Amino acid sequence: MSNNHFKKGELYSFITGKASTAIARRLQKKFNATGLNLTIEQWSVLYHLWKQDGISQQELCNATFRDKPSITRLVDNLEKLNMVKRVASENDRRINKIYLTRQAQKLQEQTMDLAEETLNEALNTVPPEKIEVCKEVLQIVYDNLK
Amino acid sequence: MSNNHFKKGELYSFITGKASTAIARRLQKKFNATGLNLTIEQWSVLYHLWKQDGISQQELCNATFRDKPSITRLVDNLEKLNMVKRVASENDRRINKIYLTRQAQKLQEQTMDLAEETLNEALNTVPPEKIEVCKEVLQIVYDNLK
DNA sequence: GACATATAGTTGTTTATACAACTATTCAAA
DNA sequence: TTTGAATAGTTGTATAAACAACTATATGTC
């Protein structure tokens, strides 16, 4: 018998991710209002390329927690937007290395500012120590299920 | 200046909802393994109809935090699966009241058990007081942004 | 009662996700 | 060195979400 027994009616939000959905929608609206023609999912791929440019699609799968077809199509769309380029690896011709274009490099600061702004709006009024606990719990949930 | 300033690299999980995505995937796998031909999104609609049968599509929009086209198509698919029926309201012919079929009524206990099981797996090893803090924070996030 | 407005729901289009099936390349073992 | 397995990526198909544009019905004000 678990000590984490959920009262009925409380499990819904946890499963559907109401909070993260609300955050993503708010950030998307900020992108649109700024004239950034970029989805949150595309941004999440750029996010990892800003940290390390030239990683493979498989590494993007691991980093973004998506499957290979999802990354194939996100990279397709990012290429159409002229945000990334696929470059076949010299060593292993199965691998595409994904590189940011100059245009995408320029978007990092602006979009990260909007993301931080969104999180500040979301967590406004929440004491820092509670945020820490929340982050910790969500990390454990992820580790328990991955 | 916010006191909720995120260290760079920590905002990603909050925005993408890694934890709730992992929970939803785990539950979907349990549905599939049990032979339940039902998506999590369809289940989330049934969830609210189990609480109150015969509510309108608009009420389902509010309850599930989805827009009207999304609910139209979810109800379309649930009707094809013979899980719900649209019934035009007598008083106001703009309104469809959505009713569970007997088949859908039977699924409540089984699927709620699987959902609770999934959450117990997710929150295994997390002390109850931290779960409470996490739920509280996520609720505030939602209220701040909705 | 007529007309403007609001509300409920549907349809079209684009993007994204999950799963299965597929191709191409590399690796490893006989 | 050949062959079978593993790995990287793509394509097909179904479901879902967001947004805009649309139809139908109801409401409220003159």
CSV table of N, CA and C in Angstrom, one decimal, chain B residues 68-144:
chain,number,residue,atom,x,y,z
B,68,LYS,N,-12.5,24.7,-28.4
B,68,LYS,CA,-13.7,24.0,-28.9
B,68,LYS,C,-13.4,23.0,-30.0
B,69,PRO,N,-12.6,23.4,-31.0
B,69,PRO,CA,-12.3,22.4,-32.0
B,69,PRO,C,-11.7,21.1,-31.5
B,70,SER,N,-10.8,21.2,-30.5
B,70,SER,CA,-10.2,20.0,-29.9
B,70,SER,C,-11.3,19.1,-29.3
B,71,ILE,N,-12.3,19.7,-28.6
B,71,ILE,CA,-13.3,18.9,-28.0
B,71,ILE,C,-14.3,18.3,-29.1
B,72,THR,N,-14.6,19.1,-30.1
B,72,THR,CA,-15.4,18.6,-31.2
B,72,THR,C,-14.8,17.3,-31.7
B,73,ARG,N,-13.5,17.3,-31.9
B,73,ARG,CA,-12.8,16.1,-32.5
B,73,ARG,C,-12.7,15.0,-31.5
B,74,LEU,N,-12.4,15.3,-30.3
B,74,LEU,CA,-12.3,14.2,-29.3
B,74,LEU,C,-13.7,13.6,-29.1
B,75,VAL,N,-14.8,14.4,-29.1
B,75,VAL,CA,-16.1,13.8,-29.0
B,75,VAL,C,-16.4,13.0,-30.3
B,76,ASP,N,-16.0,13.5,-31.5
B,76,ASP,CA,-16.1,12.7,-32.7
B,76,ASP,C,-15.6,11.3,-32.5
B,77,ASN,N,-14.3,11.3,-32.1
B,77,ASN,CA,-13.6,10.0,-32.0
B,77,ASN,C,-14.2,9.1,-30.9
B,78,LEU,N,-14.6,9.7,-29.8
B,78,LEU,CA,-15.3,8.9,-28.7
B,78,LEU,C,-16.6,8.4,-29.2
B,79,GLU,N,-17.3,9.2,-30.1
B,79,GLU,CA,-18.6,8.6,-30.6
B,79,GLU,C,-18.3,7.5,-31.6
B,80,LYS,N,-17.2,7.6,-32.4
B,80,LYS,CA,-16.9,6.5,-33.3
B,80,LYS,C,-16.6,5.2,-32.5
B,81,LEU,N,-16.0,5.4,-31.3
B,81,LEU,CA,-15.6,4.3,-30.4
B,81,LEU,C,-16.8,3.8,-29.6
B,82,ASN,N,-17.9,4.5,-29.8
B,82,ASN,CA,-19.2,4.1,-29.1
B,82,ASN,C,-19.0,4.3,-27.6
B,83,MET,N,-18.3,5.3,-27.2
B,83,MET,CA,-18.1,5.6,-25.8
B,83,MET,C,-19.0,6.7,-25.3
B,84,VAL,N,-19.4,7.6,-26.2
B,84,VAL,CA,-20.3,8.7,-25.8
B,84,VAL,C,-21.4,8.9,-26.9
B,85,LYS,N,-22.4,9.6,-26.6
B,85,LYS,CA,-23.4,10.1,-27.5
B,85,LYS,C,-23.7,11.5,-27.4
B,86,ARG,N,-23.8,12.2,-28.5
B,86,ARG,CA,-24.2,13.6,-28.5
B,86,ARG,C,-25.8,13.6,-28.5
B,87,VAL,N,-26.3,14.5,-27.6
B,87,VAL,CA,-27.8,14.6,-27.6
B,87,VAL,C,-28.1,16.1,-27.6
B,88,ALA,N,-28.8,16.6,-28.6
B,88,ALA,CA,-29.1,18.0,-28.7
B,88,ALA,C,-30.0,18.4,-27.5
B,89,SER,N,-29.6,19.6,-26.9
B,89,SER,CA,-30.4,20.1,-25.7
B,89,SER,C,-31.8,20.5,-26.2
B,90,GLU,N,-32.8,20.2,-25.3
B,90,GLU,CA,-34.2,20.6,-25.6
B,90,GLU,C,-34.3,22.1,-25.5
B,91,ASN,N,-33.7,22.7,-24.5
B,91,ASN,CA,-33.9,24.1,-24.2
B,91,ASN,C,-33.2,25.0,-25.2
B,92,ASP,N,-32.0,24.6,-25.5
B,92,ASP,CA,-31.1,25.4,-26.3
B,92,ASP,C,-30.5,24.6,-27.4
B,93,ARG,N,-30.9,24.8,-28.6
B,93,ARG,CA,-30.5,23.8,-29.6
B,93,ARG,C,-29.1,24.1,-30.1
B,94,ARG,N,-28.4,25.1,-29.6
B,94,ARG,CA,-27.0,25.2,-29.9
B,94,ARG,C,-26.2,24.2,-29.2
B,95,ILE,N,-26.7,23.7,-28.1
B,95,ILE,CA,-25.9,22.9,-27.1
B,95,ILE,C,-26.0,21.4,-27.4
B,96,ASN,N,-24.9,20.7,-27.4
B,96,ASN,CA,-24.9,19.2,-27.4
B,96,ASN,C,-24.6,18.8,-26.0
B,97,LYS,N,-25.4,18.0,-25.4
B,97,LYS,CA,-25.1,17.3,-24.2
B,97,LYS,C,-24.4,16.0,-24.5
B,98,ILE,N,-23.4,15.7,-23.8
B,98,ILE,CA,-22.6,14.5,-24.1
B,98,ILE,C,-22.9,13.4,-23.0
B,99,TYR,N,-23.3,12.3,-23.4
B,99,TYR,CA,-23.7,11.2,-22.5
B,99,TYR,C,-22.8,10.0,-22.7
B,100,LEU,N,-22.4,9.4,-21.6
B,100,LEU,CA,-21.6,8.1,-21.6
B,100,LEU,C,-22.5,7.0,-22.1
B,101,THR,N,-21.9,6.1,-22.9
B,101,THR,CA,-22.6,4.8,-23.2
B,101,THR,C,-22.3,3.9,-22.0
B,102,ARG,N,-23.1,2.8,-22.0
B,102,ARG,CA,-22.9,1.8,-21.0
B,102,ARG,C,-21.4,1.3,-21.0
B,103,GLN,N,-20.9,1.1,-22.2
B,103,GLN,CA,-19.5,0.6,-22.4
B,103,GLN,C,-18.5,1.5,-21.7
B,104,ALA,N,-18.7,2.8,-21.8
B,104,ALA,CA,-17.8,3.8,-21.2
B,104,ALA,C,-18.0,3.8,-19.7
B,105,GLN,N,-19.2,3.7,-19.2
B,105,GLN,CA,-19.5,3.6,-17.8
B,105,GLN,C,-18.7,2.5,-17.1
B,106,LYS,N,-18.6,1.4,-17.8
B,106,LYS,CA,-17.9,0.2,-17.3
B,106,LYS,C,-16.4,0.5,-17.1
B,107,LEU,N,-15.8,1.4,-17.9
B,107,LEU,CA,-14.4,1.6,-17.9
B,107,LEU,C,-13.8,2.4,-16.7
B,108,GLN,N,-14.7,3.0,-16.0
B,108,GLN,CA,-14.3,4.0,-15.0
B,108,GLN,C,-13.3,3.4,-14.0
B,109,GLU,N,-13.8,2.3,-13.3
B,109,GLU,CA,-13.0,1.7,-12.2
B,109,GLU,C,-11.7,1.2,-12.7
B,110,GLN,N,-11.7,0.5,-13.8
B,110,GLN,CA,-10.4,-0.1,-14.3
B,110,GLN,C,-9.4,1.0,-14.7
B,111,THR,N,-9.8,2.0,-15.4
B,111,THR,CA,-8.9,3.0,-15.8
B,111,THR,C,-8.4,3.9,-14.7
B,112,MET,N,-9.3,4.2,-13.7
B,112,MET,CA,-8.9,5.0,-12.6
B,112,MET,C,-7.9,4.2,-11.8
B,113,ASP,N,-8.0,2.9,-11.7
B,113,ASP,CA,-7.0,2.1,-11.0
B,113,ASP,C,-5.7,2.2,-11.7
B,114,LEU,N,-5.7,2.1,-13.0
B,114,LEU,CA,-4.4,2.2,-13.7
B,114,LEU,C,-3.8,3.6,-13.6
B,115,ALA,N,-4.6,4.6,-13.5
B,115,ALA,CA,-4.1,5.9,-13.3
B,115,ALA,C,-3.5,6.1,-11.9
B,116,GLU,N,-4.1,5.5,-10.9
B,116,GLU,CA,-3.6,5.6,-9.6
B,116,GLU,C,-2.3,4.8,-9.5
B,117,GLU,N,-2.3,3.7,-10.1
B,117,GLU,CA,-1.1,2.8,-10.1
B,117,GLU,C,0.1,3.6,-10.7
B,118,THR,N,-0.2,4.3,-11.8
B,118,THR,CA,0.8,5.0,-12.5
B,118,THR,C,1.4,6.1,-11.6
B,119,LEU,N,0.5,6.8,-11.0
B,119,LEU,CA,1.0,7.9,-10.1
B,119,LEU,C,1.7,7.4,-8.9
B,120,ASN,N,1.4,6.2,-8.4
B,120,ASN,CA,2.1,5.6,-7.3
B,120,ASN,C,3.5,5.2,-7.8
B,121,GLU,N,3.6,4.7,-9.0
B,121,GLU,CA,5.0,4.4,-9.6
B,121,GLU,C,5.8,5.7,-9.7
B,122,ALA,N,5.1,6.8,-10.2
B,122,ALA,CA,5.8,8.0,-10.4
B,122,ALA,C,6.3,8.7,-9.1
B,123,LEU,N,5.5,8.5,-8.1
B,123,LEU,CA,5.7,9.2,-6.8
B,123,LEU,C,6.3,8.3,-5.8
B,124,ASN,N,6.6,7.1,-6.2
B,124,ASN,CA,7.3,6.2,-5.3
B,124,ASN,C,8.6,6.9,-4.8
B,125,THR,N,8.8,6.8,-3.5
B,125,THR,CA,10.0,7.3,-2.8
B,125,THR,C,9.9,8.8,-2.6
B,126,VAL,N,8.8,9.5,-3.0
B,126,VAL,CA,8.6,10.9,-2.7
B,126,VAL,C,7.8,11.1,-1.4
B,127,PRO,N,8.3,11.8,-0.4
B,127,PRO,CA,7.5,11.9,0.8
B,127,PRO,C,6.3,12.7,0.6
B,128,PRO,N,5.2,12.3,1.3
B,128,PRO,CA,3.9,13.0,1.0
B,128,PRO,C,3.9,14.5,1.2
B,129,GLU,N,4.7,15.0,2.1
B,129,GLU,CA,4.7,16.5,2.3
B,129,GLU,C,5.3,17.2,1.1
B,130,LYS,N,6.2,16.5,0.4
B,130,LYS,CA,6.8,17.1,-0.8
B,130,LYS,C,5.8,17.1,-1.9
B,131,ILE,N,5.0,16.0,-2.0
B,131,ILE,CA,4.0,15.9,-3.0
B,131,ILE,C,3.0,17.1,-2.8
B,132,GLU,N,2.7,17.3,-1.6
B,132,GLU,CA,1.7,18.4,-1.3
B,132,GLU,C,2.3,19.7,-1.8
B,133,VAL,N,3.5,20.0,-1.5
B,133,VAL,CA,4.1,21.3,-1.9
B,133,VAL,C,4.1,21.4,-3.4
B,134,CYS,N,4.5,20.2,-4.1
B,134,CYS,CA,4.5,20.2,-5.5
B,134,CYS,C,3.1,20.5,-6.1
B,135,LYS,N,2.1,19.8,-5.6
B,135,LYS,CA,0.8,20.1,-6.1
B,135,LYS,C,0.4,21.5,-5.9
B,136,GLU,N,0.7,22.1,-4.8
B,136,GLU,CA,0.4,23.5,-4.5
B,136,GLU,C,1.0,24.4,-5.5
B,137,VAL,N,2.3,24.2,-5.7
B,137,VAL,CA,3.1,25.1,-6.7
B,137,VAL,C,2.4,25.0,-8.1
B,138,LEU,N,2.2,23.8,-8.5
B,138,LEU,CA,1.6,23.6,-9.9
B,138,LEU,C,0.2,24.3,-10.0
B,139,GLN,N,-0.5,24.2,-8.9
B,139,GLN,CA,-1.8,24.9,-8.9
B,139,GLN,C,-1.7,26.4,-9.0
B,140,ILE,N,-0.7,26.9,-8.3
B,140,ILE,CA,-0.5,28.4,-8.3
B,140,ILE,C,0.0,28.8,-9.8
B,141,VAL,N,0.9,28.0,-10.3
B,141,VAL,CA,1.3,28.3,-11.7
B,141,VAL,C,0.2,28.4,-12.6
B,142,TYR,N,-0.7,27.4,-12.5
B,142,TYR,CA,-1.9,27.4,-13.4
B,142,TYR,C,-2.7,28.6,-13.2
B,143,ASP,N,-3.0,28.9,-11.9
B,143,ASP,CA,-3.8,30.1,-11.6
B,143,ASP,C,-3.2,31.4,-12.0
B,144,ASN,N,-1.8,31.5,-11.9
B,144,ASN,CA,-1.1,32.7,-12.4
B,144,ASN,C,-1.2,32.9,-13.9
